[in-house]
Amino acid sequence: DAAELREAIEGVYTMSAWFDGSGAARAPDADGRWVLVDGVFVSLLLKREADGSKQTIAMMGTYAVEDGAFTYGYDDGSYLIQRADGTVDVPRVPFGERRRFEAMRDGSVIRLVWNDGAAEFRIGGSTIDYLEHGVVQRRWQRAGVNSALTEGR
């Protein structure tokens, strides 16, 4: 139901891994926060490459939780890729588009699936994996109230 889904997804998360063709990057090379509270979300992702290039993704938008579905969309933000040579790419962000993820339970995991698996969130305990076409892209860990203190930040 909506209350169970809301409890499973709402909160503050730290990015524990950014997966790509070269493996998993972790802080300080890849870091991020994802905050979902009261129908509003903020997402910040940073990734630094060995060649000096970096990606910065800063987005905000709204979401809705209802029985059997999670829907969200970006209202504002930026996605920048700064190349080692100083050039900057600005990938298109689908502002105004709303994506509806259908919820289903798979054992102890809640799966939120969009467009027959083009994108998916898998929620298991305090971890959320974000996948595209079945491949994990990001792993998020729910932040505890005092996590910043226990991590020494």
PDB file of C-alpha atoms in Angstrom:
ATOM      1  CA  ASP A   1       0.000   0.000   0.000  1.00  0.00           C
ATOM      2  CA  ALA A   2       0.972   3.679  -0.257  1.00  0.00           C
ATOM      3  CA  ALA A   3       1.982   4.031   3.407  1.00  0.00           C
ATOM      4  CA  GLU A   4       4.379   1.058   3.207  1.00  0.00           C
ATOM      5  CA  LEU A   5       5.890   2.325  -0.043  1.00  0.00           C
ATOM      6  CA  ARG A   6       6.273   5.862   1.340  1.00  0.00           C
ATOM      7  CA  GLU A   7       8.022   4.506   4.441  1.00  0.00           C
ATOM      8  CA  ALA A   8      10.345   2.393   2.282  1.00  0.00           C
ATOM      9  CA  ILE A   9      11.451   5.195  -0.056  1.00  0.00           C
ATOM     10  CA  GLU A  10      11.248   8.516   1.806  1.00  0.00           C
ATOM     11  CA  GLY A  11      14.370   9.671   3.610  1.00  0.00           C
ATOM     12  CA  VAL A  12      17.912  10.903   3.195  1.00  0.00           C
ATOM     13  CA  TYR A  13      20.415   8.738   1.316  1.00  0.00           C
ATOM     14  CA  THR A  14      24.135   8.823   0.651  1.00  0.00           C
ATOM     15  CA  MET A  15      25.476   7.355  -2.569  1.00  0.00           C
ATOM     16  CA  SER A  16      27.637   4.372  -1.662  1.00  0.00           C
ATOM     17  CA  ALA A  17      28.649   3.474  -5.247  1.00  0.00           C
ATOM     18  CA  TRP A  18      28.472   4.755  -8.837  1.00  0.00           C
ATOM     19  CA  PHE A  19      28.775   1.875 -11.275  1.00  0.00           C
ATOM     20  CA  ASP A  20      29.964   2.218 -14.870  1.00  0.00           C
ATOM     21  CA  GLY A  21      31.938   0.211 -17.411  1.00  0.00           C
ATOM     22  CA  SER A  22      35.115   0.510 -15.338  1.00  0.00           C
ATOM     23  CA  GLY A  23      33.583  -0.812 -12.106  1.00  0.00           C
ATOM     24  CA  ALA A  24      32.353   0.827  -8.925  1.00  0.00           C
ATOM     25  CA  ALA A  25      33.499   4.295  -7.850  1.00  0.00           C
ATOM     26  CA  ARG A  26      33.103   5.350  -4.223  1.00  0.00           C
ATOM     27  CA  ALA A  27      33.771   8.485  -2.169  1.00  0.00           C
ATOM     28  CA  PRO A  28      35.737  10.637  -2.607  1.00  0.00           C
ATOM     29  CA  ASP A  29      35.813   9.836  -6.358  1.00  0.00           C
ATOM     30  CA  ALA A  30      32.023   9.504  -6.473  1.00  0.00           C
ATOM     31  CA  ASP A  31      29.666  10.919  -3.898  1.00  0.00           C
ATOM     32  CA  GLY A  32      26.106  12.078  -3.667  1.00  0.00           C
ATOM     33  CA  ARG A  33      22.975  12.689  -1.673  1.00  0.00           C
ATOM     34  CA  TRP A  34      19.363  11.897  -2.471  1.00  0.00           C
ATOM     35  CA  VAL A  35      16.692  13.425  -0.273  1.00  0.00           C
ATOM     36  CA  LEU A  36      12.993  12.533  -0.613  1.00  0.00           C
ATOM     37  CA  VAL A  37      10.708  14.315   1.859  1.00  0.00           C
ATOM     38  CA  ASP A  38       7.056  15.403   1.682  1.00  0.00           C
ATOM     39  CA  GLY A  39       6.700  15.071  -2.088  1.00  0.00           C
ATOM     40  CA  VAL A  40       9.920  16.939  -2.954  1.00  0.00           C
ATOM     41  CA  PHE A  41      13.304  15.450  -3.838  1.00  0.00           C
ATOM     42  CA  VAL A  42      16.814  16.805  -4.273  1.00  0.00           C
ATOM     43  CA  SER A  43      19.550  14.788  -5.925  1.00  0.00           C
ATOM     44  CA  LEU A  44      23.246  15.702  -5.983  1.00  0.00           C
ATOM     45  CA  LEU A  45      25.828  13.428  -7.610  1.00  0.00           C
ATOM     46  CA  LEU A  46      29.528  14.155  -8.109  1.00  0.00           C
ATOM     47  CA  LYS A  47      32.035  11.966  -9.921  1.00  0.00           C
ATOM     48  CA  ARG A  48      35.728  12.674 -10.482  1.00  0.00           C
ATOM     49  CA  GLU A  49      37.779  10.711 -13.001  1.00  0.00           C
ATOM     50  CA  ALA A  50      41.521   9.976 -12.885  1.00  0.00           C
ATOM     51  CA  ASP A  51      42.071  12.128 -16.013  1.00  0.00           C
ATOM     52  CA  GLY A  52      40.705  15.224 -14.228  1.00  0.00           C
ATOM     53  CA  SER A  53      37.259  15.195 -15.819  1.00  0.00           C
ATOM     54  CA  LYS A  54      34.171  15.258 -13.635  1.00  0.00           C
ATOM     55  CA  GLN A  55      30.406  15.002 -13.702  1.00  0.00           C
ATOM     56  CA  THR A  56      28.073  17.136 -11.617  1.00  0.00           C
ATOM     57  CA  ILE A  57      24.379  16.332 -11.467  1.00  0.00           C
ATOM     58  CA  ALA A  58      22.209  18.594  -9.297  1.00  0.00           C
ATOM     59  CA  MET A  59      18.460  18.103  -9.700  1.00  0.00           C
ATOM     60  CA  MET A  60      15.267  18.796  -7.860  1.00  0.00           C
ATOM     61  CA  GLY A  61      11.666  17.932  -8.465  1.00  0.00           C
ATOM     62  CA  THR A  62       8.518  16.414  -7.087  1.00  0.00           C
ATOM     63  CA  TYR A  63       7.289  12.897  -6.508  1.00  0.00           C
ATOM     64  CA  ALA A  64       4.082  11.143  -5.551  1.00  0.00           C
ATOM     65  CA  VAL A  65       3.495   7.845  -3.802  1.00  0.00           C
ATOM     66  CA  GLU A  66       0.223   6.006  -4.261  1.00  0.00           C
ATOM     67  CA  ASP A  67      -0.964   2.436  -3.931  1.00  0.00           C
ATOM     68  CA  GLY A  68       1.214   0.448  -6.298  1.00  0.00           C
ATOM     69  CA  ALA A  69       3.260   3.289  -7.799  1.00  0.00           C
ATOM     70  CA  PHE A  70       6.003   5.890  -7.339  1.00  0.00           C
ATOM     71  CA  THR A  71       6.010   8.804  -9.808  1.00  0.00           C
ATOM     72  CA  TYR A  72       8.664  11.502 -10.041  1.00  0.00           C
ATOM     73  CA  GLY A  73       9.983  14.152 -12.359  1.00  0.00           C
ATOM     74  CA  TYR A  74      12.680  16.816 -12.555  1.00  0.00           C
ATOM     75  CA  ASP A  75      11.550  20.444 -12.271  1.00  0.00           C
ATOM     76  CA  ASP A  76      14.965  22.150 -12.245  1.00  0.00           C
ATOM     77  CA  GLY A  77      18.666  21.463 -12.076  1.00  0.00           C
ATOM     78  CA  SER A  78      21.802  20.908 -14.121  1.00  0.00           C
ATOM     79  CA  TYR A  79      23.848  18.041 -15.484  1.00  0.00           C
ATOM     80  CA  LEU A  80      27.385  18.985 -16.499  1.00  0.00           C
ATOM     81  CA  ILE A  81      30.290  16.906 -17.742  1.00  0.00           C
ATOM     82  CA  GLN A  82      33.572  18.787 -17.536  1.00  0.00           C
ATOM     83  CA  ARG A  83      36.211  17.141 -19.732  1.00  0.00           C
ATOM     84  CA  ALA A  84      39.898  17.063 -18.821  1.00  0.00           C
ATOM     85  CA  ASP A  85      40.598  19.565 -21.629  1.00  0.00           C
ATOM     86  CA  GLY A  86      38.172  22.057 -20.061  1.00  0.00           C
ATOM     87  CA  THR A  87      35.307  21.606 -22.507  1.00  0.00           C
ATOM     88  CA  VAL A  88      31.863  21.098 -20.994  1.00  0.00           C
ATOM     89  CA  ASP A  89      29.030  18.866 -22.181  1.00  0.00           C
ATOM     90  CA  VAL A  90      25.484  19.563 -21.024  1.00  0.00           C
ATOM     91  CA  PRO A  91      23.364  16.410 -21.460  1.00  0.00           C
ATOM     92  CA  ARG A  92      19.638  16.905 -21.919  1.00  0.00           C
ATOM     93  CA  VAL A  93      17.535  16.579 -18.769  1.00  0.00           C
ATOM     94  CA  PRO A  94      13.887  15.555 -19.190  1.00  0.00           C
ATOM     95  CA  PHE A  95      12.374  18.509 -17.318  1.00  0.00           C
ATOM     96  CA  GLY A  96       8.615  18.303 -16.976  1.00  0.00           C
ATOM     97  CA  GLU A  97       8.509  14.578 -17.778  1.00  0.00           C
ATOM     98  CA  ARG A  98       6.960  12.384 -15.109  1.00  0.00           C
ATOM     99  CA  ARG A  99       8.023   8.758 -14.803  1.00  0.00           C
ATOM    100  CA  ARG A 100       5.614   6.339 -13.159  1.00  0.00           C
ATOM    101  CA  PHE A 101       7.268   3.294 -11.598  1.00  0.00           C
ATOM    102  CA  GLU A 102       4.984   0.352 -10.888  1.00  0.00           C
ATOM    103  CA  ALA A 103       5.606  -1.229  -7.473  1.00  0.00           C
ATOM    104  CA  MET A 104       5.906  -4.953  -6.890  1.00  0.00           C
ATOM    105  CA  ARG A 105       7.266  -7.108  -4.116  1.00  0.00           C
ATOM    106  CA  ASP A 106       9.997  -9.674  -4.811  1.00  0.00           C
ATOM    107  CA  GLY A 107      10.535 -11.427  -1.482  1.00  0.00           C
ATOM    108  CA  SER A 108      11.875  -8.804   0.920  1.00  0.00           C
ATOM    109  CA  VAL A 109      12.712  -6.388  -1.936  1.00  0.00           C
ATOM    110  CA  ILE A 110      10.346  -3.729  -3.268  1.00  0.00           C
ATOM    111  CA  ARG A 111      10.855  -3.221  -6.990  1.00  0.00           C
ATOM    112  CA  LEU A 112       9.767   0.002  -8.705  1.00  0.00           C
ATOM    113  CA  VAL A 113       9.812  -0.618 -12.470  1.00  0.00           C
ATOM    114  CA  TRP A 114       9.441   1.933 -15.296  1.00  0.00           C
ATOM    115  CA  ASN A 115       8.877   1.184 -18.967  1.00  0.00           C
ATOM    116  CA  ASP A 116       9.335  -2.617 -18.774  1.00  0.00           C
ATOM    117  CA  GLY A 117      12.682  -2.348 -16.992  1.00  0.00           C
ATOM    118  CA  ALA A 118      14.252   0.601 -18.820  1.00  0.00           C
ATOM    119  CA  ALA A 119      14.740   1.957 -15.292  1.00  0.00           C
ATOM    120  CA  GLU A 120      14.157   0.414 -11.891  1.00  0.00           C
ATOM    121  CA  PHE A 121      14.633   1.094  -8.195  1.00  0.00           C
ATOM    122  CA  ARG A 122      15.165  -1.930  -5.919  1.00  0.00           C
ATOM    123  CA  ILE A 123      14.584  -1.192  -2.260  1.00  0.00           C
ATOM    124  CA  GLY A 124      15.956  -3.710   0.217  1.00  0.00           C
ATOM    125  CA  GLY A 125      16.157  -2.618   3.836  1.00  0.00           C
ATOM    126  CA  SER A 126      18.220   0.575   4.006  1.00  0.00           C
ATOM    127  CA  THR A 127      19.646   0.231   0.471  1.00  0.00           C
ATOM    128  CA  ILE A 128      18.212   1.427  -2.840  1.00  0.00           C
ATOM    129  CA  ASP A 129      19.774   0.338  -6.122  1.00  0.00           C
ATOM    130  CA  TYR A 130      18.992   2.280  -9.289  1.00  0.00           C
ATOM    131  CA  LEU A 131      19.195   0.179 -12.470  1.00  0.00           C
ATOM    132  CA  GLU A 132      18.916   0.864 -16.188  1.00  0.00           C
ATOM    133  CA  HIS A 133      18.057  -2.131 -18.410  1.00  0.00           C
ATOM    134  CA  GLY A 134      18.858  -4.470 -15.522  1.00  0.00           C
ATOM    135  CA  VAL A 135      22.331  -3.028 -14.814  1.00  0.00           C
ATOM    136  CA  VAL A 136      22.999  -1.296 -11.477  1.00  0.00           C
ATOM    137  CA  GLN A 137      24.026   2.354 -11.991  1.00  0.00           C
ATOM    138  CA  ARG A 138      23.946   3.761  -8.436  1.00  0.00           C
ATOM    139  CA  ARG A 139      23.644   2.344  -4.941  1.00  0.00           C
ATOM    140  CA  TRP A 140      22.150   4.512  -2.207  1.00  0.00           C
ATOM    141  CA  GLN A 141      22.338   3.871   1.539  1.00  0.00           C
ATOM    142  CA  ARG A 142      19.788   5.383   3.942  1.00  0.00           C
ATOM    143  CA  ALA A 143      21.564   7.893   6.164  1.00  0.00           C
ATOM    144  CA  GLY A 144      21.078   7.615   9.915  1.00  0.00           C
ATOM    145  CA  VAL A 145      20.286  10.687  11.980  1.00  0.00           C
ATOM    146  CA  ASN A 146      23.872  10.864  13.257  1.00  0.00           C
ATOM    147  CA  SER A 147      25.623   9.345  10.218  1.00  0.00           C
ATOM    148  CA  ALA A 148      27.610  12.506   9.467  1.00  0.00           C
ATOM    149  CA  LEU A 149      29.071  12.366  12.984  1.00  0.00           C
ATOM    150  CA  THR A 150      29.835   8.646  12.892  1.00  0.00           C
ATOM    151  CA  GLU A 151      31.526   8.977   9.499  1.00  0.00           C
ATOM    152  CA  GLY A 152      33.819  11.681  10.865  1.00  0.00           C
ATOM    153  CA  ARG A 153      32.544  14.463   8.608  1.00  0.00           C
TER     154      ARG A 153
END
